mmCIF file of C-alpha atoms in Angstrom:
data_model
loop_
_atom_site.group_PDB
_atom_site.id
_atom_site.type_symbol
_atom_site.label_atom_id
_atom_site.label_comp_id
_atom_site.label_asym_id
_atom_site.label_seq_id
_atom_site.Cartn_x
_atom_site.Cartn_y
_atom_site.Cartn_z
ATOM 1 C CA MET A 1 0.000 0.000 0.000
ATOM 2 C CA VAL A 2 1.337 3.388 -0.946
ATOM 3 C CA LYS A 3 1.048 5.912 1.862
ATOM 4 C CA THR A 4 0.601 9.614 1.112
ATOM 5 C CA ARG A 5 0.594 12.603 3.412
ATOM 6 C CA PHE A 6 -0.810 16.039 2.701
ATOM 7 C CA ALA A 7 -1.514 18.657 5.339
ATOM 8 C CA LEU A 8 -3.326 21.922 4.719
ATOM 9 C CA CYS A 9 -5.210 22.487 7.954
ATOM 10 C CA ALA A 10 -6.161 18.955 7.151
ATOM 11 C CA VAL A 11 -6.456 15.317 7.865
ATOM 12 C CA GLY A 12 -5.826 13.690 4.487
ATOM 13 C CA LEU A 13 -7.298 10.492 3.097
ATOM 14 C CA LEU A 14 -6.596 9.621 -0.501
ATOM 15 C CA ALA A 15 -8.400 6.576 -1.712
ATOM 16 C CA ALA A 16 -5.562 5.647 -3.988
ATOM 17 C CA ALA A 17 -3.518 5.326 -0.902
ATOM 18 C CA CYS A 18 -6.353 5.205 1.582
ATOM 19 C CA SER A 19 -3.978 6.048 4.302
ATOM 20 C CA PRO A 20 -4.618 8.811 6.888
ATOM 21 C CA ASP A 21 -2.339 11.820 7.160
ATOM 22 C CA LEU A 22 -1.632 11.433 10.853
ATOM 23 C CA ASN A 23 0.912 12.301 13.489
ATOM 24 C CA ASP A 24 3.551 9.951 14.929
ATOM 25 C CA ARG A 25 1.151 8.231 17.341
ATOM 26 C CA THR A 26 -1.957 8.186 15.244
ATOM 27 C CA SER A 27 -4.047 5.560 16.950
ATOM 28 C CA ILE A 28 -5.271 7.524 19.998
ATOM 29 C CA LEU A 29 -7.850 10.213 19.289
ATOM 30 C CA ASP A 30 -7.968 13.456 21.238
ATOM 31 C CA GLY A 31 -10.576 15.190 19.094
ATOM 32 C CA PRO A 32 -12.708 14.860 15.951
ATOM 33 C CA ARG A 33 -10.885 13.119 13.123
ATOM 34 C CA VAL A 34 -11.890 11.534 9.828
ATOM 35 C CA LEU A 35 -10.628 7.957 10.040
ATOM 36 C CA ALA A 36 -11.903 6.615 6.723
ATOM 37 C CA ILE A 37 -14.059 7.398 3.707
ATOM 38 C CA ARG A 38 -15.845 4.527 1.968
ATOM 39 C CA SER A 39 -17.060 4.539 -1.620
ATOM 40 C CA GLU A 40 -19.821 2.147 -2.692
ATOM 41 C CA PRO A 41 -19.135 0.833 -5.248
ATOM 42 C CA ALA A 42 -15.396 0.935 -4.643
ATOM 43 C CA GLU A 43 -14.741 1.273 -8.393
ATOM 44 C CA ALA A 44 -17.001 2.825 -11.020
ATOM 45 C CA LYS A 45 -17.160 4.541 -14.391
ATOM 46 C CA PRO A 46 -17.467 8.342 -14.632
ATOM 47 C CA GLY A 47 -21.118 9.379 -14.420
ATOM 48 C CA THR A 48 -21.989 6.623 -11.944
ATOM 49 C CA VAL A 49 -23.897 7.577 -8.788
ATOM 50 C CA VAL A 50 -21.735 6.555 -5.823
ATOM 51 C CA ALA A 51 -22.720 6.349 -2.143
ATOM 52 C CA TYR A 52 -20.150 7.576 0.384
ATOM 53 C CA ARG A 53 -19.822 7.123 4.131
ATOM 54 C CA ALA A 54 -17.406 8.872 6.447
ATOM 55 C CA LEU A 55 -16.080 7.310 9.630
ATOM 56 C CA VAL A 56 -15.425 10.225 11.969
ATOM 57 C CA GLY A 57 -13.994 9.520 15.390
ATOM 58 C CA GLN A 58 -15.478 11.697 18.140
ATOM 59 C CA ALA A 59 -17.772 13.198 15.537
ATOM 60 C CA GLY A 60 -19.024 16.750 15.885
ATOM 61 C CA SER A 61 -20.744 18.725 13.128
ATOM 62 C CA ASP A 62 -21.949 17.174 9.889
ATOM 63 C CA PRO A 63 -19.240 17.124 7.204
ATOM 64 C CA SER A 64 -19.788 18.529 3.710
ATOM 65 C CA TRP A 65 -18.824 16.680 0.525
ATOM 66 C CA ALA A 66 -17.493 17.821 -2.849
ATOM 67 C CA PHE A 67 -15.796 16.241 -5.838
ATOM 68 C CA CYS A 68 -12.596 17.934 -6.964
ATOM 69 C CA THR A 69 -12.002 18.381 -10.703
ATOM 70 C CA ALA A 70 -8.624 20.165 -10.554
ATOM 71 C CA ARG A 71 -5.611 18.372 -12.006
ATOM 72 C CA LYS A 72 -2.474 18.614 -9.874
ATOM 73 C CA PRO A 73 0.313 20.643 -11.535
ATOM 74 C CA LEU A 74 3.496 18.631 -12.016
ATOM 75 C CA ALA A 75 5.480 21.109 -9.917
ATOM 76 C CA GLU A 76 3.032 20.950 -7.003
ATOM 77 C CA LEU A 77 3.673 18.659 -4.040
ATOM 78 C CA GLY A 78 1.001 16.498 -2.465
ATOM 79 C CA PRO A 79 -1.363 13.844 -3.813
ATOM 80 C CA VAL A 80 -3.881 16.315 -5.303
ATOM 81 C CA SER A 81 -4.123 19.952 -6.333
ATOM 82 C CA THR A 82 -4.273 22.473 -3.500
ATOM 83 C CA GLU A 83 -7.506 23.674 -5.127
ATOM 84 C CA CYS A 84 -9.119 20.535 -3.714
ATOM 85 C CA MET A 85 -8.392 21.612 -0.151
ATOM 86 C CA GLN A 86 -10.686 24.641 -0.046
ATOM 87 C CA VAL A 87 -14.064 25.453 1.459
ATOM 88 C CA SER A 88 -15.384 26.362 -2.003
ATOM 89 C CA GLY A 89 -14.097 27.077 -5.491
ATOM 90 C CA GLU A 90 -14.541 26.487 -9.212
ATOM 91 C CA SER A 91 -12.833 23.101 -8.964
ATOM 92 C CA LEU A 92 -15.210 21.791 -6.285
ATOM 93 C CA VAL A 93 -18.564 20.158 -7.073
ATOM 94 C CA PRO A 94 -20.617 19.913 -3.835
ATOM 95 C CA PHE A 95 -22.968 16.943 -3.546
ATOM 96 C CA GLY A 96 -24.140 16.582 0.031
ATOM 97 C CA GLU A 97 -23.788 16.991 3.782
ATOM 98 C CA GLY A 98 -23.781 14.544 6.662
ATOM 99 C CA PHE A 99 -21.888 11.369 7.450
ATOM 100 C CA ALA A 100 -23.354 9.719 4.344
ATOM 101 C CA ALA A 101 -23.978 11.250 0.926
ATOM 102 C CA SER A 102 -24.383 10.214 -2.697
ATOM 103 C CA GLY A 103 -23.047 11.942 -5.785
ATOM 104 C CA LYS A 104 -22.578 11.358 -9.507
ATOM 105 C CA LEU A 105 -18.931 10.978 -10.492
ATOM 106 C CA PRO A 106 -17.865 13.807 -12.831
ATOM 107 C CA ALA A 107 -18.181 12.751 -16.467
ATOM 108 C CA ASP A 108 -14.645 13.879 -17.357
ATOM 109 C CA GLY A 109 -12.898 11.874 -14.636
ATOM 110 C CA CYS A 110 -10.868 9.734 -17.037
ATOM 111 C CA ARG A 111 -9.639 12.894 -18.798
ATOM 112 C CA ASN A 112 -8.762 14.758 -15.624
ATOM 113 C CA PHE A 113 -7.354 11.853 -13.621
ATOM 114 C CA GLY A 114 -7.005 8.927 -16.007
ATOM 115 C CA PRO A 115 -5.373 7.653 -19.186
ATOM 116 C CA GLU A 116 -7.267 9.898 -21.606
ATOM 117 C CA ALA A 117 -5.596 13.058 -22.906
ATOM 118 C CA PRO A 118 -6.965 16.064 -20.972
ATOM 119 C CA THR A 119 -8.731 18.923 -22.710
ATOM 120 C CA ALA A 120 -6.235 21.682 -23.517
ATOM 121 C CA LYS A 121 -6.886 25.068 -21.926
ATOM 122 C CA PRO A 122 -6.901 28.168 -24.156
ATOM 123 C CA GLY A 123 -3.361 29.381 -24.789
ATOM 124 C CA GLU A 124 -1.767 26.348 -23.125
ATOM 125 C CA PRO A 125 -0.135 23.261 -24.671
ATOM 126 C CA PRO A 126 -2.005 19.948 -24.437
ATOM 127 C CA GLY A 127 -1.576 18.154 -21.123
ATOM 128 C CA ARG A 128 -0.463 14.567 -20.717
ATOM 129 C CA PRO A 129 -2.547 11.702 -19.353
ATOM 130 C CA VAL A 130 -2.159 10.752 -15.695
ATOM 131 C CA ASP A 131 0.083 7.789 -14.919
ATOM 132 C CA PRO A 132 -1.679 4.902 -13.169
ATOM 133 C CA ASP A 133 -0.852 4.031 -9.582
ATOM 134 C CA VAL A 134 1.028 0.845 -8.705
ATOM 135 C CA THR A 135 -2.195 -1.178 -8.990
ATOM 136 C CA GLY A 136 -2.871 0.172 -12.488
ATOM 137 C CA GLY A 137 -5.685 2.396 -11.264
ATOM 138 C CA PHE A 138 -6.869 5.991 -11.302
ATOM 139 C CA GLN A 139 -8.785 7.965 -8.698
ATOM 140 C CA GLN A 140 -11.522 10.597 -8.752
ATOM 141 C CA PRO A 141 -10.706 12.707 -5.658
ATOM 142 C CA LEU A 142 -13.248 14.168 -3.292
ATOM 143 C CA ARG A 143 -12.967 16.652 -0.466
ATOM 144 C CA LEU A 144 -14.630 16.203 2.917
ATOM 145 C CA LEU A 145 -14.883 19.280 5.147
ATOM 146 C CA VAL A 146 -15.456 18.993 8.894
ATOM 147 C CA ASP A 147 -15.811 22.048 11.125
ATOM 148 C CA THR A 148 -13.980 21.756 14.453
ATOM 149 C CA PRO A 149 -13.376 24.197 17.335
ATOM 150 C CA GLU A 150 -9.886 24.730 15.889
ATOM 151 C CA GLY A 151 -11.251 25.553 12.441
ATOM 152 C CA PRO A 152 -12.069 23.621 9.263
ATOM 153 C CA ARG A 153 -10.390 20.274 8.708
ATOM 154 C CA PHE A 154 -10.173 18.817 5.232
ATOM 155 C CA SER A 155 -9.940 15.170 4.275
ATOM 156 C CA LEU A 156 -9.359 13.519 0.936
ATOM 157 C CA GLY A 157 -11.187 10.476 -0.308
ATOM 158 C CA GLY A 158 -12.116 9.155 -3.692
ATOM 159 C CA THR A 159 -13.366 6.438 -5.966
ATOM 160 C CA ARG A 160 -11.293 4.218 -8.217
ATOM 161 C CA LEU A 161 -12.244 4.993 -11.820
ATOM 162 C CA SER A 162 -12.961 2.350 -14.442
ATOM 163 C CA CYS A 163 -11.098 3.956 -17.331
ATOM 164 C CA GLY A 164 -9.735 0.975 -19.221
ATOM 165 C CA LEU A 165 -6.224 0.889 -20.672
ATOM 166 C CA ALA A 166 -4.272 3.138 -23.022
ATOM 167 C CA GLY A 167 -1.194 2.343 -25.106
ATOM 168 C CA VAL A 168 -1.868 -1.390 -25.359
ATOM 169 C CA THR A 169 -2.545 -3.707 -28.275
ATOM 170 C CA PRO A 170 -6.144 -4.546 -29.244
ATOM 171 C CA GLU A 171 -5.521 -8.112 -28.070
ATOM 172 C CA GLN A 172 -4.306 -6.918 -24.663
ATOM 173 C CA LEU A 173 -7.270 -4.574 -24.291
ATOM 174 C CA SER A 174 -9.691 -7.373 -25.133
ATOM 175 C CA GLU A 175 -8.044 -9.747 -22.658
ATOM 176 C CA PHE A 176 -8.008 -7.092 -19.932
ATOM 177 C CA GLN A 177 -11.695 -6.310 -20.416
ATOM 178 C CA HIS A 178 -12.492 -10.023 -20.240
ATOM 179 C CA ARG A 179 -10.443 -10.736 -17.117
ATOM 180 C CA TYR A 180 -10.559 -7.586 -14.998
ATOM 181 C CA VAL A 181 -13.152 -7.435 -12.206
ATOM 182 C CA ALA A 182 -13.934 -4.107 -10.559
ATOM 183 C CA ASN A 183 -12.728 -3.745 -6.991
ATOM 184 C CA GLU A 184 -14.945 -4.624 -4.039
ATOM 185 C CA ASN A 185 -14.616 -3.054 -0.611
ATOM 186 C CA PRO A 186 -12.947 -5.345 1.940
ATOM 187 C CA GLU A 187 -14.809 -6.276 5.107
ATOM 188 C CA LEU A 188 -13.566 -7.263 8.537
ATOM 189 C CA GLU A 189 -15.137 -10.500 9.716
ATOM 190 C CA SER A 190 -14.216 -9.969 13.355
ATOM 191 C CA VAL A 191 -11.784 -8.575 15.887
ATOM 192 C CA ALA A 192 -11.116 -11.315 18.422
ATOM 193 C CA VAL A 193 -9.324 -11.413 21.756
ATOM 194 C CA VAL A 194 -6.636 -14.057 21.288
ATOM 195 C CA GLY A 195 -6.673 -16.586 24.116
ATOM 196 C CA ARG A 196 -10.300 -15.964 25.040
ATOM 197 C CA GLY A 197 -11.776 -17.756 22.056
ATOM 198 C CA GLU A 198 -14.300 -14.998 21.495
ATOM 199 C CA ALA A 199 -14.692 -11.922 19.327
ATOM 200 C CA LEU A 200 -15.413 -8.432 20.528
ATOM 201 C CA LYS A 201 -19.054 -7.432 20.155
ATOM 202 C CA PRO A 202 -19.268 -4.694 17.489
ATOM 203 C CA GLY A 203 -21.444 -1.615 17.621
ATOM 204 C CA ASP A 204 -23.070 -0.978 20.983
ATOM 205 C CA GLY A 205 -22.295 -4.439 22.341
ATOM 206 C CA LYS A 206 -20.812 -4.438 25.841
ATOM 207 C CA ASN A 207 -17.145 -5.434 26.040
ATOM 208 C CA GLN A 208 -15.784 -5.365 29.580
ATOM 209 C CA VAL A 209 -12.070 -4.814 30.181
ATOM 210 C CA ARG A 210 -10.074 -4.481 33.386
ATOM 211 C CA ARG A 211 -8.066 -1.340 34.048
ATOM 212 C CA GLY A 212 -4.540 -1.704 32.666
ATOM 213 C CA GLU A 213 -5.383 -5.044 31.007
ATOM 214 C CA LYS A 214 -3.479 -5.909 27.821
ATOM 215 C CA LEU A 215 -5.602 -7.489 25.102
ATOM 216 C CA ALA A 216 -4.063 -9.496 22.260
ATOM 217 C CA LEU A 217 -6.301 -8.605 19.304
ATOM 218 C CA ARG A 218 -6.693 -10.361 15.962
ATOM 219 C CA ALA A 219 -8.503 -8.723 13.033
ATOM 220 C CA SER A 220 -9.671 -11.197 10.377
ATOM 221 C CA TRP A 221 -11.101 -10.966 6.868
ATOM 222 C CA LYS A 222 -12.371 -13.505 4.344
ATOM 223 C CA SER A 223 -10.155 -15.681 2.194
ATOM 224 C CA CYS A 224 -10.524 -14.706 -1.435
ATOM 225 C CA GLU A 225 -9.870 -17.219 -4.211
ATOM 226 C CA ALA A 226 -11.650 -15.355 -6.999
ATOM 227 C CA PRO A 227 -13.172 -11.889 -7.386
ATOM 228 C CA PRO A 228 -15.454 -10.300 -6.491
ATOM 229 C CA CYS A 229 -15.045 -10.852 -2.760
ATOM 230 C CA ALA A 230 -14.528 -8.914 0.462
ATOM 231 C CA GLY A 231 -10.925 -9.971 1.100
ATOM 232 C CA ALA A 232 -7.570 -9.602 -0.638
ATOM 233 C CA GLU A 233 -8.815 -9.944 -4.202
ATOM 234 C CA PRO A 234 -6.743 -11.256 -7.103
ATOM 235 C CA TYR A 235 -6.745 -8.909 -10.104
ATOM 236 C CA VAL A 236 -5.020 -8.368 -13.429
ATOM 237 C CA VAL A 237 -2.887 -5.295 -14.163
ATOM 238 C CA PHE A 238 -0.912 -4.056 -17.155
ATOM 239 C CA ASP A 239 2.803 -3.956 -16.328
ATOM 240 C CA PRO A 240 4.362 -0.977 -18.168
ATOM 241 C CA VAL A 241 7.867 -2.451 -17.872
ATOM 242 C CA SER A 242 7.223 -5.876 -19.397
ATOM 243 C CA ARG A 243 4.300 -4.548 -21.495
ATOM 244 C CA THR A 244 2.239 -7.561 -20.473
ATOM 245 C CA LEU A 245 -0.801 -8.327 -18.335
ATOM 246 C CA VAL A 246 0.198 -9.807 -14.983
ATOM 247 C CA ASP A 247 -1.746 -11.329 -12.096
ATOM 248 C CA ARG A 248 -1.561 -9.780 -8.649
ATOM 249 C CA ARG A 249 -3.305 -9.960 -5.311
ATOM 250 C CA GLU A 250 -4.265 -6.976 -3.209
ATOM 251 C CA SER A 251 -2.284 -6.070 -0.142
ATOM 252 C CA ILE A 252 -4.279 -5.375 3.012
ATOM 253 C CA ARG A 253 -3.627 -2.749 5.668
ATOM 254 C CA VAL A 254 -5.439 -2.388 8.986
ATOM 255 C CA ALA A 255 -5.438 0.835 11.004
ATOM 256 C CA TRP A 256 -6.315 0.847 14.709
ATOM 257 C CA PHE A 257 -7.876 3.728 16.656
ATOM 258 C CA ALA A 258 -9.210 4.274 20.182
ATOM 259 C CA THR A 259 -10.179 7.133 22.462
ATOM 260 C CA ALA A 260 -7.909 5.917 25.276
ATOM 261 C CA GLY A 261 -5.338 3.287 26.141
ATOM 262 C CA ALA A 262 -2.407 2.381 23.886
ATOM 263 C CA PHE A 263 -1.900 0.148 20.842
ATOM 264 C CA GLU A 264 1.319 -1.732 20.202
ATOM 265 C CA HIS A 265 1.061 -0.785 16.505
ATOM 266 C CA ASP A 266 -0.863 1.994 14.788
ATOM 267 C CA ARG A 267 -1.065 -0.024 11.558
ATOM 268 C CA THR A 268 -0.637 -3.658 10.589
ATOM 269 C CA GLY A 269 -1.000 -5.455 7.273
ATOM 270 C CA ARG A 270 -0.276 -8.205 4.770
ATOM 271 C CA ASP A 271 1.448 -7.868 1.399
ATOM 272 C CA GLY A 272 -0.140 -9.280 -1.730
ATOM 273 C CA GLU A 273 2.163 -12.317 -1.664
ATOM 274 C CA ASP A 274 1.032 -13.238 1.862
ATOM 275 C CA PRO A 275 -2.190 -15.310 1.867
ATOM 276 C CA THR A 276 -2.739 -14.918 5.640
ATOM 277 C CA THR A 277 -6.196 -13.513 6.377
ATOM 278 C CA PHE A 278 -5.581 -11.859 9.736
ATOM 279 C CA VAL A 279 -3.275 -9.448 11.532
ATOM 280 C CA ASP A 280 -2.439 -9.217 15.226
ATOM 281 C CA ASN A 281 -2.060 -6.232 17.509
ATOM 282 C CA ALA A 282 -2.214 -5.499 21.228
ATOM 283 C CA TRP A 283 -4.126 -2.824 23.118
ATOM 284 C CA THR A 284 -3.540 -1.875 26.754
ATOM 285 C CA ALA A 285 -6.520 -0.449 28.600
ATOM 286 C CA PRO A 286 -6.111 2.857 30.448
ATOM 287 C CA ASP A 287 -5.664 2.940 34.204
ATOM 288 C CA ALA A 288 -8.831 4.981 34.629
ATOM 289 C CA ALA A 289 -12.253 3.351 34.524
ATOM 290 C CA GLY A 290 -14.786 4.469 31.952
ATOM 291 C CA PRO A 291 -15.983 3.970 28.380
ATOM 292 C CA VAL A 292 -13.565 3.650 25.460
ATOM 293 C CA GLN A 293 -14.470 3.587 21.792
ATOM 294 C CA LEU A 294 -12.341 1.545 19.390
ATOM 295 C CA TRP A 295 -12.310 1.514 15.573
ATOM 296 C CA VAL A 296 -10.562 -0.921 13.239
ATOM 297 C CA VAL A 297 -10.287 0.108 9.568
ATOM 298 C CA ILE A 298 -9.349 -2.297 6.759
ATOM 299 C CA ARG A 299 -8.074 -1.059 3.377
ATOM 300 C CA ASP A 300 -6.947 -2.749 0.197
ATOM 301 C CA ASP A 301 -4.377 -1.130 -2.069
ATOM 302 C CA ARG A 302 -6.903 -0.545 -4.862
ATOM 303 C CA GLY A 303 -8.820 1.884 -2.652
ATOM 304 C CA GLY A 304 -11.415 -0.312 -0.960
ATOM 305 C CA VAL A 305 -12.308 0.438 2.669
ATOM 306 C CA GLY A 306 -14.299 -1.160 5.482
ATOM 307 C CA TRP A 307 -14.430 -0.919 9.273
ATOM 308 C CA LEU A 308 -15.856 -2.164 12.549
ATOM 309 C CA ASP A 309 -16.396 -0.116 15.700
ATOM 310 C CA TYR A 310 -16.567 -1.254 19.305
ATOM 311 C CA HIS A 311 -17.580 0.131 22.671
ATOM 312 C CA LEU A 312 -15.452 -1.035 25.605
ATOM 313 C CA MET A 313 -16.109 -0.485 29.294
ATOM 314 C CA VAL A 314 -12.991 -0.290 31.446
ATOM 315 C CA GLU A 315 -13.771 -1.332 35.028
#
């Protein structure tokens, strides 16, 4: 999974990387923070209506949503154009408010962010198509705005675009279209306490923990032999070096968050070559009694996202 970081009074989430822009110890929340943005479907053609959900830890006000249509200049740092990280502007297309919203992907997504040649601006030379990411994909970015007592906080999300291939032979294009299956969001099956033989109860289920207790946690997802499925999916990608279609499997990353206590690792994961369908971590409960909220977010490297949340009671 490629990790990106971009700060502009912001917490950044880019679906291509799907990795939060966080500080050194990212797993303990001390205020509102966007932990994940989920696109359903996880991959779609421009013009498709997509449903989005935001996972906001210690949520406050309703966030506002907007697609960004600005291409990032080559000389500009960061995963997207700075025009995306604004309250409003010509490059932003608002489509809803709240922790869930639906919007139609901009029709020119494959020109702005994909393999098609972009429309030339008056007086400027023609631009070049966007290079695919390491999974062969392209992303339509979106901006999520959350108001906090410290001011507006921006987050980046997106949807993987189904744009096809460019610069390949007709035979390769035909084979790719026959074999490629659009990405599905991954799902966590459970987060279990190793040694207890039981899983934590998600949602509002009561999970009792002793003060200072250390829990060995295991997050699991489904085994995936063929797509579509909610695990580490196999997929086909065009390799620009060998100029051939190659088979790969998604890598999986899991991010851990809580309102108190301490995790041994902020993030854990499995590479595409590793068929294991779980990761382990440890969480130590705080010394003070009281409620703790815990979130576990799973991401695949094609941009899919899922999560489970838990309520713990430290006694």
